[in-house]
Amino acid sequence: MTGPGFPLETHSRFITLEGGEGAGKTTVLEALCEALRAQGLEVVRTREPGGTPLAEMIRSLLLDPAHEPPAPETELLLVFAARAQHVRETIAPALARGAWVISDRFTDSSYAYQGGGRGLDAAFIGELERRAVGLRPGLTLLLDIDVGQGRERARGRDQAPGGGGPDRIERERDEFFQRVRAAYRARAAAEPARFRVIDASQPAQAVADAAVTQLRAWQEREA
Ligand code: T5A
């Protein structure tokens, strides 16, 4: 990573997990980390927005419904501000020392939520990706689920004791999440070498097993 304007670099030890609300990323993340650690590998588990103290502060600005709602462009620039910091402070150093990095969401979330959901121009997002991020995952697992089913799960989690209630984005209407899902699926179809789509409507263990199978196949391919 040398500075702004560098070309996009794909890193095979950088894995991302994507999906709409309530797709079940948390359980899958744990299974993926465990599978790599069982092989004696160093794994850095991280998330977006977030992954550094400053980026976590930006996350709370973005998701706390108590704040003034950001304009779509503000929302996009905030997620990229967090991501630029996350890449430089957490992801790139971990990859440089030989660790695997598994991130709960990355730039595909911006294409899906700010591009698909908010209707912002994909070329604008692409420019930010090249200039402010410069890094792409080798493998992206997309947990795909019907919007109603995913939102039902997210509601169950948010309404449980200590759940904290829905964040600002979770309060959007179903149509917003339908556009998010369509954008994810379009990205997966356009980049079959990087994406693996997993049916996230299955029971949690089956989803986790499918994700670990894809990870192992990826490792074998890259070995
Ligand atoms: N965002 C993010 C953007 O708009 N642009 C960006 O560039 C980025 C990076 C925060 C928000 O930020 C937005 C997208 C998001 O709206 P987040 O932290 O990933 O992103 O969002 P969360 O609200 O924390 O997580 P999700 O709602 O996406 O849910 P998960 O993590 O996919 O689901 P999880 O694991 O919490 O599971 C939800 C519930 O379902 C159960 C779980 O036990 C839990 O209760 N569950 C299952 N139940 C039945 N069967 C299964 N297979 C299940 N798997 C999980």
mmCIF file of N, CA and C in Angstrom, residues 5 8 18 74 78 97 126 139 141 168 192 199 208 214:
data_model
loop_
_atom_site.group_PDB
_atom_site.id
_atom_site.type_symbol
_atom_site.label_atom_id
_atom_site.label_comp_id
_atom_site.label_asym_id
_atom_site.label_seq_id
_atom_site.Cartn_x
_atom_site.Cartn_y
_atom_site.Cartn_z
ATOM 1 N N GLY A 5 -4.499 6.256 -5.294
ATOM 2 C CA GLY A 5 -4.342 6.073 -6.724
ATOM 3 C C GLY A 5 -3.702 4.753 -7.111
ATOM 4 N N LEU A 8 -5.996 -1.666 -7.854
ATOM 5 C CA LEU A 8 -6.631 -2.631 -6.947
ATOM 6 C C LEU A 8 -5.819 -3.921 -6.896
ATOM 7 N N GLU A 18 -20.385 -11.535 3.199
ATOM 8 C CA GLU A 18 -21.369 -10.506 2.855
ATOM 9 C C GLU A 18 -22.774 -11.079 2.923
ATOM 10 N N THR A 74 -23.066 11.302 2.088
ATOM 11 C CA THR A 74 -22.362 11.357 3.384
ATOM 12 C C THR A 74 -22.156 9.943 3.904
ATOM 13 N N LEU A 78 -18.593 8.236 4.597
ATOM 14 C CA LEU A 78 -18.270 7.756 5.955
ATOM 15 C C LEU A 78 -17.847 6.281 5.933
ATOM 16 N N ARG A 97 2.134 -9.637 7.534
ATOM 17 C CA ARG A 97 2.891 -10.548 8.407
ATOM 18 C C ARG A 97 2.480 -12.007 8.206
ATOM 19 N N GLY A 126 -16.644 2.845 -7.332
ATOM 20 C CA GLY A 126 -15.431 2.227 -7.877
ATOM 21 C C GLY A 126 -14.215 3.144 -7.761
ATOM 22 N N LEU A 139 -11.490 -14.178 -1.843
ATOM 23 C CA LEU A 139 -12.718 -14.980 -1.759
ATOM 24 C C LEU A 139 -13.787 -14.208 -0.998
ATOM 25 N N LEU A 141 -17.703 -14.767 0.415
ATOM 26 C CA LEU A 141 -18.843 -15.667 0.612
ATOM 27 C C LEU A 141 -20.084 -14.806 0.800
ATOM 28 N N ARG A 168 -29.981 2.250 12.555
ATOM 29 C CA ARG A 168 -30.597 3.180 11.599
ATOM 30 C C ARG A 168 -30.884 2.496 10.255
ATOM 31 N N PRO A 192 -17.742 -14.499 -10.814
ATOM 32 C CA PRO A 192 -17.860 -15.859 -10.276
ATOM 33 C C PRO A 192 -16.545 -16.415 -9.715
ATOM 34 N N ASP A 199 -26.668 -20.616 0.260
ATOM 35 C CA ASP A 199 -28.089 -20.501 0.618
ATOM 36 C C ASP A 199 -28.194 -20.376 2.137
ATOM 37 N N ALA A 208 -22.928 -22.865 8.025
ATOM 38 C CA ALA A 208 -21.518 -22.815 8.449
ATOM 39 C C ALA A 208 -20.701 -23.890 7.739
ATOM 40 N N GLN A 214 -16.355 -24.242 1.266
ATOM 41 C CA GLN A 214 -15.872 -23.298 0.237
ATOM 42 C C GLN A 214 -14.488 -22.759 0.595
#
